PDB file of C-alpha atoms in Angstrom:
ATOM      1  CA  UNK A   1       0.000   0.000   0.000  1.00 66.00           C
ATOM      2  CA  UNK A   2       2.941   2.380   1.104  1.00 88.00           C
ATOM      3  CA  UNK A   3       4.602   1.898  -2.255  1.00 92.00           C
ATOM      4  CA  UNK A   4       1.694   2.305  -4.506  1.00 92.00           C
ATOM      5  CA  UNK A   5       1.051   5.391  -2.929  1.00 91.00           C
ATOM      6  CA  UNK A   6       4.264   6.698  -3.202  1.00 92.00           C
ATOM      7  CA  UNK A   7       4.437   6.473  -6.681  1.00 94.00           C
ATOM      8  CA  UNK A   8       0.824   7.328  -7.247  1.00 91.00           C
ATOM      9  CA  UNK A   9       1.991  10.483  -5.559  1.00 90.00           C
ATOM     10  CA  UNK A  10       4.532  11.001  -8.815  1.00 92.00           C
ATOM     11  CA  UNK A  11       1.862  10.795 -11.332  1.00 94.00           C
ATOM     12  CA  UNK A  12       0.818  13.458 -12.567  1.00 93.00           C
ATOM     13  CA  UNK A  13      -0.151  11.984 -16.239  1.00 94.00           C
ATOM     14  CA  UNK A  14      -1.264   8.663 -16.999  1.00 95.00           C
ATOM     15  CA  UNK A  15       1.629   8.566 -19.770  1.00 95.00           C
ATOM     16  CA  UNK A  16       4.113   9.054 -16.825  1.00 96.00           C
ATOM     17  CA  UNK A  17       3.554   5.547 -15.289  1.00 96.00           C
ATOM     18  CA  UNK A  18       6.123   3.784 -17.127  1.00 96.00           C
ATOM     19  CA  UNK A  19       9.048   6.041 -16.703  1.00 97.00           C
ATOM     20  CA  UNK A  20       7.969   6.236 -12.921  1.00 97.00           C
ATOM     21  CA  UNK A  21       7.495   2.828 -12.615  1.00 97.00           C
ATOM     22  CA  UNK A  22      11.414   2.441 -14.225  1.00 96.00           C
ATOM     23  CA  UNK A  23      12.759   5.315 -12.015  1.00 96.00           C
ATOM     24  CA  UNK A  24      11.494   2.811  -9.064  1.00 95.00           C
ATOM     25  CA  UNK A  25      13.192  -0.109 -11.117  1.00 96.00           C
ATOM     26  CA  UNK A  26      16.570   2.118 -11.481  1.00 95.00           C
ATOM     27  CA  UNK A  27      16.332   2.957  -8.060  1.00 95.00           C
ATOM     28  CA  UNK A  28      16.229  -0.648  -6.850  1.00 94.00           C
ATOM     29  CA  UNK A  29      13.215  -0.236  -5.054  1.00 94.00           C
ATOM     30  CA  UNK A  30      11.402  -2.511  -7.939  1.00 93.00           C
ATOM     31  CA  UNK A  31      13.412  -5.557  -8.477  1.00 90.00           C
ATOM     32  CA  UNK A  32      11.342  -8.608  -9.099  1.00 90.00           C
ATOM     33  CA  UNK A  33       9.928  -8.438 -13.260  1.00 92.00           C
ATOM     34  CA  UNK A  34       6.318 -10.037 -11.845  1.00 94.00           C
ATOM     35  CA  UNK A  35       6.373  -7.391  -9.402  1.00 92.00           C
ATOM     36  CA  UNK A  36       7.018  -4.728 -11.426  1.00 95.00           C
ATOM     37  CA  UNK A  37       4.081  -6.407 -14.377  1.00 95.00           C
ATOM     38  CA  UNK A  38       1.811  -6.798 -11.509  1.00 94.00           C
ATOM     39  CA  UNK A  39       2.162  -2.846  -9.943  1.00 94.00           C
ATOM     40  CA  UNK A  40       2.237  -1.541 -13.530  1.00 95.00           C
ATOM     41  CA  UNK A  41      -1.202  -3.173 -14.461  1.00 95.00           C
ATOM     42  CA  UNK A  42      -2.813  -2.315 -11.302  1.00 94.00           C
ATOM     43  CA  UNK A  43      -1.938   1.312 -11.274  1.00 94.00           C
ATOM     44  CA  UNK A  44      -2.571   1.442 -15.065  1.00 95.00           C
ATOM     45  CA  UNK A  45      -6.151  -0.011 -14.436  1.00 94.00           C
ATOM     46  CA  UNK A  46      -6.667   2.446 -11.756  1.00 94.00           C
ATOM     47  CA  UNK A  47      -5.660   5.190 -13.835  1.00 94.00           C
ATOM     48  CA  UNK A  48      -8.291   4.264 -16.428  1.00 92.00           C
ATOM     49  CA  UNK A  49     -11.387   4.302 -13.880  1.00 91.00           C
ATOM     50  CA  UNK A  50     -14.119   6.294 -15.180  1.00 90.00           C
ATOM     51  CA  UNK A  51     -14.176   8.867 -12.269  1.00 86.00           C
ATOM     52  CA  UNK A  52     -10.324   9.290 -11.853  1.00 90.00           C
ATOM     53  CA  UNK A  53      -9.170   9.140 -15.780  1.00 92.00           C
ATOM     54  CA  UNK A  54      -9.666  13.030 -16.164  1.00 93.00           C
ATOM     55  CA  UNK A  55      -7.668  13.345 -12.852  1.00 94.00           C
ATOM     56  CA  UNK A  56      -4.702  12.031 -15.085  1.00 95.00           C
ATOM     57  CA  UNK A  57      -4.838  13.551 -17.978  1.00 94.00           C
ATOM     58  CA  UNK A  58      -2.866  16.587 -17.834  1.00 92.00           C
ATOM     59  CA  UNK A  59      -6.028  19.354 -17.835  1.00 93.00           C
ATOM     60  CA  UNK A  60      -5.746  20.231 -14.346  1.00 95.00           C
ATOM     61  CA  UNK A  61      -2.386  21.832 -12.428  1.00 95.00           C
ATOM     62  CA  UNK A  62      -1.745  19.071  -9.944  1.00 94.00           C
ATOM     63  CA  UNK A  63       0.241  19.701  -6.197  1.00 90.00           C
ATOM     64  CA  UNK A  64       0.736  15.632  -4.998  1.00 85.00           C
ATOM     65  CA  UNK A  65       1.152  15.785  -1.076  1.00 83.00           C
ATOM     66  CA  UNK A  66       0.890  19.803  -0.687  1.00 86.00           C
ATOM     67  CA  UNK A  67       1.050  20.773   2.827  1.00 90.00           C
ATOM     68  CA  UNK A  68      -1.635  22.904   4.294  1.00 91.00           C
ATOM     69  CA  UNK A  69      -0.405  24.702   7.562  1.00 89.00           C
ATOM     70  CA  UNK A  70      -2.910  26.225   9.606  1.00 89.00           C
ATOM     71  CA  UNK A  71      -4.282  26.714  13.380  1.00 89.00           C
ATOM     72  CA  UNK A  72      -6.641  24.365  14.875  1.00 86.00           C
ATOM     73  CA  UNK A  73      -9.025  25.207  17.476  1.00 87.00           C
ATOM     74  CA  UNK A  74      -6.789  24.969  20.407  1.00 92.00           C
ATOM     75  CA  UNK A  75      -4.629  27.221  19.242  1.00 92.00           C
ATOM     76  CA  UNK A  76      -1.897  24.569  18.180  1.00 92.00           C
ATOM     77  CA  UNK A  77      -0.240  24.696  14.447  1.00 93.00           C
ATOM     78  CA  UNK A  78      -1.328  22.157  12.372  1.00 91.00           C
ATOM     79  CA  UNK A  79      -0.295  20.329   9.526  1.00 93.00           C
ATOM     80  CA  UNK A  80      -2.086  18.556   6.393  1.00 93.00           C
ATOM     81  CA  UNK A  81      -1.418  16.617   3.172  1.00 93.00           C
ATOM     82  CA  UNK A  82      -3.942  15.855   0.786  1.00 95.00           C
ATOM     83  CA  UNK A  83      -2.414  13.184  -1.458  1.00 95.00           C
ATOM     84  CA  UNK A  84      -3.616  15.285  -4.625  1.00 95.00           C
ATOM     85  CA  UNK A  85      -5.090  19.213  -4.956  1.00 96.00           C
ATOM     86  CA  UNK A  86      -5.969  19.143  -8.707  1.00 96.00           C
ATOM     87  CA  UNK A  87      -6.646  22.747 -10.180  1.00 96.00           C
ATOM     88  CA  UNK A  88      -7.887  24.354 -12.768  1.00 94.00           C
ATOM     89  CA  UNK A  89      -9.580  27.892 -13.940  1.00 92.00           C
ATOM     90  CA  UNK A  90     -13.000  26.320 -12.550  1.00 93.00           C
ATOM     91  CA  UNK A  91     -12.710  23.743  -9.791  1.00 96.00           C
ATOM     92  CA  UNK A  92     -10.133  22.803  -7.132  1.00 97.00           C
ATOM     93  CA  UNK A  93     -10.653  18.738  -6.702  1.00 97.00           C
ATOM     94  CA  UNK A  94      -9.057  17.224  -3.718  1.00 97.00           C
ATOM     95  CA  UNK A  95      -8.697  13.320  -3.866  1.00 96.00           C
ATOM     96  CA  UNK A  96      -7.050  10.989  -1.102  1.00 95.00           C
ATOM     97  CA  UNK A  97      -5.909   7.518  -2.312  1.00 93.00           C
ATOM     98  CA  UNK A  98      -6.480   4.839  -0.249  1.00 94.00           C
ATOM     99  CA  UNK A  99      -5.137   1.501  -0.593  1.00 91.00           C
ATOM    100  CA  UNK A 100      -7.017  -0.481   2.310  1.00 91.00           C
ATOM    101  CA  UNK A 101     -10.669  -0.846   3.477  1.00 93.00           C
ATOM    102  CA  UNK A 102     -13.307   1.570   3.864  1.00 95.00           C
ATOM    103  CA  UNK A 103     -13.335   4.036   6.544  1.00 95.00           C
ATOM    104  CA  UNK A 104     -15.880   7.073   7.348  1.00 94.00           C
ATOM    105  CA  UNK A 105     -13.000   8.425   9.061  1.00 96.00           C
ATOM    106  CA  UNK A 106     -11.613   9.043   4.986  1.00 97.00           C
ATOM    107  CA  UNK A 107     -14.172  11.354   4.486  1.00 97.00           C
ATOM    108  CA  UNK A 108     -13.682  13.543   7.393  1.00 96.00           C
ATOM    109  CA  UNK A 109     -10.171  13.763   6.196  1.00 95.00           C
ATOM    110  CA  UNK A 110     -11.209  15.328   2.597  1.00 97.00           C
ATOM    111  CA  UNK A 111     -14.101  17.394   4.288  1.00 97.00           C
ATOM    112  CA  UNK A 112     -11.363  18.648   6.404  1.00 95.00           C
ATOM    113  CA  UNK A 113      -8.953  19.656   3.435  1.00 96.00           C
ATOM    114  CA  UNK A 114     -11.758  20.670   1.390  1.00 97.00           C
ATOM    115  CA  UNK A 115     -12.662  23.307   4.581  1.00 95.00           C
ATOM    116  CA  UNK A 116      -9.382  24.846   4.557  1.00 94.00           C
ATOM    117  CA  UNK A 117      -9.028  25.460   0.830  1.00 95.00           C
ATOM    118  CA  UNK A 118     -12.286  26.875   1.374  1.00 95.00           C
ATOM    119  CA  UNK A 119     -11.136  29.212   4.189  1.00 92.00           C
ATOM    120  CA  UNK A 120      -7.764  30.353   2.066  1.00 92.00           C
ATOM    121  CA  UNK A 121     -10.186  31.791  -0.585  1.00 93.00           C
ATOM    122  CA  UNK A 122     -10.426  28.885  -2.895  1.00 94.00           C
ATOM    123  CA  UNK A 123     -14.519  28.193  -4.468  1.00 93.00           C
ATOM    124  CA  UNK A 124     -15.667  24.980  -6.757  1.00 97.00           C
ATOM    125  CA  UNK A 125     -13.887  22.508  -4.449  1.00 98.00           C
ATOM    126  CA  UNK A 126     -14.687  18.783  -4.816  1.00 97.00           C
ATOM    127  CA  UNK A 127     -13.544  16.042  -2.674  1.00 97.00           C
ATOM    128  CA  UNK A 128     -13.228  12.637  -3.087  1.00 97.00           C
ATOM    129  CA  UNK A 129     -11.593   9.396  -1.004  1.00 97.00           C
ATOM    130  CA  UNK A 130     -10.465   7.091  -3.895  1.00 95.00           C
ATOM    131  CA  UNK A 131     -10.313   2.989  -2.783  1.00 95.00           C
ATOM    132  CA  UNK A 132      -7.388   2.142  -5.413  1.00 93.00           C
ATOM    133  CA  UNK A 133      -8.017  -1.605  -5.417  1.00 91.00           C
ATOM    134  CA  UNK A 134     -11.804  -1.996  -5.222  1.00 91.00           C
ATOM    135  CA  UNK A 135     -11.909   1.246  -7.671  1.00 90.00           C
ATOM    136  CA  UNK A 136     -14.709   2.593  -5.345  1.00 93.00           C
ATOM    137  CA  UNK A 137     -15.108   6.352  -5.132  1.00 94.00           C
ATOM    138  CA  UNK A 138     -17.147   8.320  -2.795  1.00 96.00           C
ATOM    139  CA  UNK A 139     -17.907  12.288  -3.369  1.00 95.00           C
ATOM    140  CA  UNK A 140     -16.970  13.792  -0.209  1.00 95.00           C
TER     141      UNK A 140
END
């Protein structure tokens, strides 16, 4: 899960998955050939899903794992890192991958980054917790 979100987070274009996937390969962090086949047709699936294919295809300005700095309620500084803020000159789309089961908790998470792109002036935003291997999305 770890991995495939790392290099999720390094897509920015569906056309980019092969020279990621070989930057992994170069790196030696992908070693084993069915590994690498296996990862490449899962993520290549994924990027193909009805809802998320126009998240990949280059129309939108993309920040993977921006950080969001602000003050929560007690005062404290806060940190935040939406694994994709997707822009463009009429919607901000906010999208967490997520590589295990289902959780309610997910979508507090988006609601949460979606509020404080509201709050730094930002309009049109749309959130949504993306379950990579079931290819289940759910509008936040």
């Amino acid at each position: 899960g770890s991995l495939l979100h790392e290099i999720f987070s390094q897509i920015e274009k569906a056309e980019q998955l092969n020279d990621v996937i070989q930057s992994y390969v170069g790196k030696g962090v992908l070693t084993n050939g069915k590994q690498v086949t296996r990862i490449t047709q899962l993520i290549s699936k994924a990027l193909h899903h009805k809802d998320a294919k126009a998240w990949f295809d280059g129309s939108f300005c993309i920040q993977n794992e921006c950080e969001i700095t602000f003050v929560d309620a007690d005062g404290k500084s806060k940190v935040l890192r939406p694994d994709r803020v997707m822009m463009n000159d009429k919607e901000i789309i906010v999208v967490d991958f997520k590589f295990g089961r289902e959780n309610e908790e997910h979508m507090h998470q988006v609601q949460e980054y979606m509020e404080l792109l509201g709050r730094m002036g930002f309009n049109n935003i749309r959130g949504y917790v993306w379950y990579v291997y079931s290819g289940k999305t759910i509008i936040c």
